[in-house]
Every structure is written in structure tokens, then in C-alpha cells.
PDB file of C-alpha atoms in Angstrom:
ATOM      1  CA  UNK A  22       5.753 -33.648  83.074  1.00  0.00           C
ATOM      2  CA  UNK A  23       5.259 -31.306  80.119  1.00  0.00           C
ATOM      3  CA  UNK A  24       3.954 -32.248  76.599  1.00  0.00           C
ATOM      4  CA  UNK A  25       3.397 -30.039  73.679  1.00  0.00           C
ATOM      5  CA  UNK A  26      -0.786 -30.202  72.988  1.00  0.00           C
ATOM      6  CA  UNK A  27      -1.958 -30.170  69.882  1.00  0.00           C
ATOM      7  CA  UNK A  28      -2.406 -27.602  67.469  1.00  0.00           C
ATOM      8  CA  UNK A  29      -6.127 -26.047  67.936  1.00  0.00           C
ATOM      9  CA  UNK A  30      -7.720 -26.338  64.147  1.00  0.00           C
ATOM     10  CA  UNK A  31      -6.889 -23.553  62.009  1.00  0.00           C
ATOM     11  CA  UNK A  32      -5.039 -21.199  64.220  1.00  0.00           C
ATOM     12  CA  UNK A  33      -2.500 -20.621  63.905  1.00  0.00           C
ATOM     13  CA  UNK A  34      -1.777 -17.829  65.842  1.00  0.00           C
ATOM     14  CA  UNK A  35       1.992 -17.784  67.922  1.00  0.00           C
ATOM     15  CA  UNK A  36       0.078 -18.650  71.373  1.00  0.00           C
ATOM     16  CA  UNK A  37      -1.229 -21.444  70.233  1.00  0.00           C
ATOM     17  CA  UNK A  38       1.794 -23.138  69.264  1.00  0.00           C
ATOM     18  CA  UNK A  39       3.466 -22.590  72.491  1.00  0.00           C
ATOM     19  CA  UNK A  40       3.514 -25.852  75.219  1.00  0.00           C
ATOM     20  CA  UNK A  41       1.492 -26.122  77.530  1.00  0.00           C
ATOM     21  CA  UNK A  42       1.220 -27.468  80.623  1.00  0.00           C
ATOM     22  CA  UNK A  43      -1.204 -30.349  81.293  1.00  0.00           C
ATOM     23  CA  UNK A  44      -3.473 -30.904  84.352  1.00  0.00           C
ATOM     24  CA  UNK A  45      -2.079 -34.239  85.990  1.00  0.00           C
ATOM     25  CA  UNK A  46      -4.102 -37.249  86.560  1.00  0.00           C
ATOM     26  CA  UNK A  47      -3.461 -39.384  88.476  1.00  0.00           C
ATOM     27  CA  UNK A  48      -2.430 -42.113  86.117  1.00  0.00           C
ATOM     28  CA  UNK A  49      -3.003 -46.071  87.181  1.00  0.00           C
ATOM     29  CA  UNK A  50      -0.415 -47.945  86.547  1.00  0.00           C
ATOM     30  CA  UNK A  51      -3.149 -50.555  84.817  1.00  0.00           C
ATOM     31  CA  UNK A  52      -4.040 -48.635  82.338  1.00  0.00           C
ATOM     32  CA  UNK A  53      -2.377 -46.336  80.540  1.00  0.00           C
ATOM     33  CA  UNK A  54      -3.214 -43.676  77.828  1.00  0.00           C
ATOM     34  CA  UNK A  55      -2.158 -43.293  74.186  1.00  0.00           C
ATOM     35  CA  UNK A  56      -0.498 -40.048  73.391  1.00  0.00           C
ATOM     36  CA  UNK A  57      -2.405 -38.037  71.206  1.00  0.00           C
ATOM     37  CA  UNK A  58      -1.724 -39.183  66.949  1.00  0.00           C
ATOM     38  CA  UNK A  59       0.369 -36.208  66.819  1.00  0.00           C
ATOM     39  CA  UNK A  60      -1.068 -34.232  64.188  1.00  0.00           C
ATOM     40  CA  UNK A  61       0.326 -33.225  60.186  1.00  0.00           C
ATOM     41  CA  UNK A  62       0.649 -28.996  59.905  1.00  0.00           C
ATOM     42  CA  UNK A  63      -1.855 -28.302  57.013  1.00  0.00           C
ATOM     43  CA  UNK A  64      -0.087 -28.713  53.736  1.00  0.00           C
ATOM     44  CA  UNK A  65       0.814 -25.094  52.409  1.00  0.00           C
ATOM     45  CA  UNK A  66       0.648 -23.597  49.257  1.00  0.00           C
ATOM     46  CA  UNK A  67       4.037 -22.253  47.500  1.00  0.00           C
ATOM     47  CA  UNK A  68       4.075 -19.191  47.723  1.00  0.00           C
ATOM     48  CA  UNK A  69       3.920 -18.619  43.841  1.00  0.00           C
ATOM     49  CA  UNK A  70       7.690 -16.534  43.521  1.00  0.00           C
ATOM     50  CA  UNK A  71       8.045 -12.970  41.090  1.00  0.00           C
ATOM     51  CA  UNK A  72      10.704 -13.788  39.056  1.00  0.00           C
ATOM     52  CA  UNK A  73      13.636 -11.741  39.652  1.00  0.00           C
ATOM     53  CA  UNK A  74      13.651  -8.093  36.763  1.00  0.00           C
ATOM     54  CA  UNK A  75      17.135  -7.504  37.418  1.00  0.00           C
ATOM     55  CA  UNK A  76      18.169  -4.396  37.381  1.00  0.00           C
ATOM     56  CA  UNK A  77      19.175  -2.593  34.377  1.00  0.00           C
ATOM     57  CA  UNK A  78      21.890   1.025  33.634  1.00  0.00           C
ATOM     58  CA  UNK A  79      19.656   3.638  31.289  1.00  0.00           C
ATOM     59  CA  UNK A  80      19.714   3.218  28.005  1.00  0.00           C
ATOM     60  CA  UNK A  81      22.934   5.835  26.194  1.00  0.00           C
ATOM     61  CA  UNK A  82      22.803   6.733  22.465  1.00  0.00           C
ATOM     62  CA  UNK A  83      26.632   5.776  20.651  1.00  0.00           C
ATOM     63  CA  UNK A  84      27.534   8.944  18.323  1.00  0.00           C
ATOM     64  CA  UNK A  85      25.978   6.859  15.945  1.00  0.00           C
ATOM     65  CA  UNK A  86      23.086   6.282  17.232  1.00  0.00           C
ATOM     66  CA  UNK A  87      23.176  10.704  17.096  1.00  0.00           C
ATOM     67  CA  UNK A  88      23.843  10.610  14.106  1.00  0.00           C
ATOM     68  CA  UNK A  89      21.397   8.284  12.854  1.00  0.00           C
ATOM     69  CA  UNK A  90      18.623  10.041  15.646  1.00  0.00           C
ATOM     70  CA  UNK A  91      18.245  13.307  14.411  1.00  0.00           C
ATOM     71  CA  UNK A  92      20.347  13.532  11.375  1.00  0.00           C
ATOM     72  CA  UNK A  93      18.363  11.944   9.152  1.00  0.00           C
ATOM     73  CA  UNK A  94      15.087  13.258   9.721  1.00  0.00           C
ATOM     74  CA  UNK A  95      16.581  16.460   9.549  1.00  0.00           C
ATOM     75  CA  UNK A  96      18.046  14.444   5.993  1.00  0.00           C
ATOM     76  CA  UNK A  97      14.457  13.909   4.261  1.00  0.00           C
ATOM     77  CA  UNK A  98      13.082  17.002   5.277  1.00  0.00           C
ATOM     78  CA  UNK A  99      15.919  18.888   3.339  1.00  0.00           C
ATOM     79  CA  UNK A 100      15.532  16.169   0.379  1.00  0.00           C
ATOM     80  CA  UNK A 101      12.150  17.004   0.054  1.00  0.00           C
ATOM     81  CA  UNK A 102      12.326  20.555   0.585  1.00  0.00           C
ATOM     82  CA  UNK A 103      14.194  21.057  -2.312  1.00  0.00           C
ATOM     83  CA  UNK A 104      12.191  18.944  -4.077  1.00  0.00           C
ATOM     84  CA  UNK A 105       8.936  20.242  -3.341  1.00  0.00           C
ATOM     85  CA  UNK A 106      10.753  23.725  -4.261  1.00  0.00           C
ATOM     86  CA  UNK A 107      11.903  22.060  -8.152  1.00  0.00           C
ATOM     87  CA  UNK A 108       8.887  21.169  -8.090  1.00  0.00           C
ATOM     88  CA  UNK A 109       7.182  24.774  -8.055  1.00  0.00           C
ATOM     89  CA  UNK A 110       9.717  26.594  -9.882  1.00  0.00           C
ATOM     90  CA  UNK A 111       9.973  24.949 -12.473  1.00  0.00           C
ATOM     91  CA  UNK A 112       9.144  26.830 -15.695  1.00  0.00           C
ATOM     92  CA  UNK A 113       8.140  24.759 -18.927  1.00  0.00           C
ATOM     93  CA  UNK A 114      10.423  24.318 -22.133  1.00  0.00           C
ATOM     94  CA  UNK A 115       8.253  26.511 -24.491  1.00  0.00           C
ATOM     95  CA  UNK A 116      10.545  27.120 -27.707  1.00  0.00           C
ATOM     96  CA  UNK A 117       9.740  30.846 -28.060  1.00  0.00           C
ATOM     97  CA  UNK A 118      10.172  30.786 -32.664  1.00  0.00           C
ATOM     98  CA  UNK A 119       6.421  29.610 -33.663  1.00  0.00           C
ATOM     99  CA  UNK A 120       5.509  26.618 -35.139  1.00  0.00           C
ATOM    100  CA  UNK A 121       6.509  26.290 -38.735  1.00  0.00           C
ATOM    101  CA  UNK A 122       3.340  25.213 -40.697  1.00  0.00           C
ATOM    102  CA  UNK A 123       2.821  22.910 -43.400  1.00  0.00           C
ATOM    103  CA  UNK A 124       2.507  24.704 -46.349  1.00  0.00           C
ATOM    104  CA  UNK A 125      -0.361  23.522 -49.227  1.00  0.00           C
ATOM    105  CA  UNK A 126      -1.497  24.042 -52.193  1.00  0.00           C
ATOM    106  CA  UNK A 127      -5.346  23.575 -53.281  1.00  0.00           C
ATOM    107  CA  UNK A 128      -5.002  21.213 -56.282  1.00  0.00           C
ATOM    108  CA  UNK A 129      -8.638  19.539 -57.919  1.00  0.00           C
ATOM    109  CA  UNK A 130      -8.606  16.407 -58.583  1.00  0.00           C
ATOM    110  CA  UNK A 131      -8.194  14.633 -62.679  1.00  0.00           C
ATOM    111  CA  UNK A 132     -10.101  11.644 -63.789  1.00  0.00           C
ATOM    112  CA  UNK A 133      -7.223   9.279 -62.700  1.00  0.00           C
ATOM    113  CA  UNK A 134      -4.990  10.801 -60.400  1.00  0.00           C
ATOM    114  CA  UNK A 135      -4.341   8.811 -55.993  1.00  0.00           C
ATOM    115  CA  UNK A 136      -2.762  10.526 -53.172  1.00  0.00           C
ATOM    116  CA  UNK A 137       0.369   8.698 -53.962  1.00  0.00           C
ATOM    117  CA  UNK A 138       0.251  10.173 -57.385  1.00  0.00           C
ATOM    118  CA  UNK A 139      -0.282  13.585 -55.923  1.00  0.00           C
ATOM    119  CA  UNK A 140       2.201  13.592 -53.354  1.00  0.00           C
ATOM    120  CA  UNK A 141       5.282  12.331 -55.628  1.00  0.00           C
ATOM    121  CA  UNK A 142       3.889  15.211 -58.117  1.00  0.00           C
ATOM    122  CA  UNK A 143       3.912  18.102 -55.555  1.00  0.00           C
ATOM    123  CA  UNK A 144       6.396  17.172 -52.129  1.00  0.00           C
ATOM    124  CA  UNK A 145       9.639  14.470 -54.737  1.00  0.00           C
ATOM    125  CA  UNK A 146      12.014  14.264 -51.949  1.00  0.00           C
ATOM    126  CA  UNK A 147       9.680  13.135 -48.995  1.00  0.00           C
ATOM    127  CA  UNK A 148       8.956   9.532 -48.600  1.00  0.00           C
ATOM    128  CA  UNK A 149       5.526   9.177 -49.828  1.00  0.00           C
ATOM    129  CA  UNK A 150       3.686   7.698 -46.587  1.00  0.00           C
ATOM    130  CA  UNK A 151       4.094  10.687 -44.508  1.00  0.00           C
ATOM    131  CA  UNK A 152       2.609  13.467 -47.286  1.00  0.00           C
ATOM    132  CA  UNK A 153      -0.041  10.555 -47.821  1.00  0.00           C
ATOM    133  CA  UNK A 154      -0.984  10.539 -43.694  1.00  0.00           C
ATOM    134  CA  UNK A 155      -1.169  14.579 -44.571  1.00  0.00           C
ATOM    135  CA  UNK A 156      -3.465  14.840 -47.178  1.00  0.00           C
ATOM    136  CA  UNK A 157      -5.237  12.868 -45.807  1.00  0.00           C
ATOM    137  CA  UNK A 158      -5.207  14.572 -41.994  1.00  0.00           C
ATOM    138  CA  UNK A 159      -5.414  18.393 -44.178  1.00  0.00           C
ATOM    139  CA  UNK A 160      -8.536  17.561 -45.688  1.00  0.00           C
ATOM    140  CA  UNK A 161     -10.522  15.489 -42.988  1.00  0.00           C
ATOM    141  CA  UNK A 162     -10.707  12.186 -45.795  1.00  0.00           C
ATOM    142  CA  UNK A 163     -12.042   8.340 -44.397  1.00  0.00           C
ATOM    143  CA  UNK A 164      -9.765   7.083 -46.942  1.00  0.00           C
ATOM    144  CA  UNK A 165      -7.531   7.918 -49.488  1.00  0.00           C
ATOM    145  CA  UNK A 166     -10.294   7.499 -52.846  1.00  0.00           C
ATOM    146  CA  UNK A 167     -10.881  10.686 -54.286  1.00  0.00           C
ATOM    147  CA  UNK A 168     -13.286  11.475 -57.460  1.00  0.00           C
ATOM    148  CA  UNK A 169     -11.908  13.472 -59.768  1.00  0.00           C
ATOM    149  CA  UNK A 170     -12.893  17.696 -59.690  1.00  0.00           C
ATOM    150  CA  UNK A 171     -12.842  16.916 -55.591  1.00  0.00           C
ATOM    151  CA  UNK A 172     -10.567  19.660 -54.159  1.00  0.00           C
ATOM    152  CA  UNK A 173      -8.292  19.332 -51.456  1.00  0.00           C
ATOM    153  CA  UNK A 174      -4.583  21.011 -50.171  1.00  0.00           C
ATOM    154  CA  UNK A 175      -1.649  19.138 -50.676  1.00  0.00           C
ATOM    155  CA  UNK A 176       2.182  19.216 -48.750  1.00  0.00           C
ATOM    156  CA  UNK A 177       4.753  20.916 -50.551  1.00  0.00           C
ATOM    157  CA  UNK A 178       7.714  20.883 -50.132  1.00  0.00           C
ATOM    158  CA  UNK A 179      10.776  23.539 -50.229  1.00  0.00           C
TER     159      UNK A 179
END
């Protein structure tokens, strides 16, 4: 009679799983030995499986992709060089003619005269507001009030 022997605890060697012969004992007809309870195999932990990564073909660029990858940096570089060249070579556009100075005349202020009246008398074709502002600037006046006997420069037209 050949029966499978129980697995030894913790043993996983292939030889341990092979059936062994049981020593035969004389059996008595009155007494029967029960078969040992079958041992369950130890629960197996699930082996984590690595996700399968499909082998992808190498990346290839289209003609448009190559144009963008190479052409765009070149175009930006050329544009920046043109801007730099224009900035460094720009010349100030100054007039070669000397600025025309304002012709003035020295006037001694009489009693009752105002800057407005002087502007109307000496520059009748110009706006009196502009002439008064120019007189204040030329004479470095703090107000538009003038004193009799004061000498001021008055812009003259023509």
C-alpha cells in the first residue's frame, strides 16, 4: 500500500514532494488508524506582475517637424541679429542748420503797461498768449506783473 506522505513544514525541495513508502505495520482487524488529515498548501501570495510595456518604434520627425525644430531657432537668431544691427547702426537725425534764435528787443516798461499790451504792440501777428509766455521765460519772471522802469526782453516778429 502506497500512500503520499505529508509535506514537511517549510520544506519545498522537489524530493520532499515525492511519495514515500509507508512502513507496513501489522494491522489489527479491530483497530483501524485514521488517515492523517490532508494538509493544505500554504497560501501563495500573488506575485506582482510588471505592467507589460509595448516596444514602441523609435520617434521619427516629419519634414514639417524638422523645419520647425531647425528653422525656428535660425529665424529667431537672424531676426535678433537684424534688430541688434539696426540698433547699433542708427544715427541721430539732427538738423545741420543752426536753430533759429528768437529776435528780441529791450524795452523799458512805462507806467500802466502790461505784458499783454507789449505782446500786442511788438508781435501783432502772433498769439499774445504765446508771446507773454515767452517773455516770462526769457526774463525769468515769477509772475506776469511788471514794474514801471523795469527793463525786459520782448520777442519781436518779422
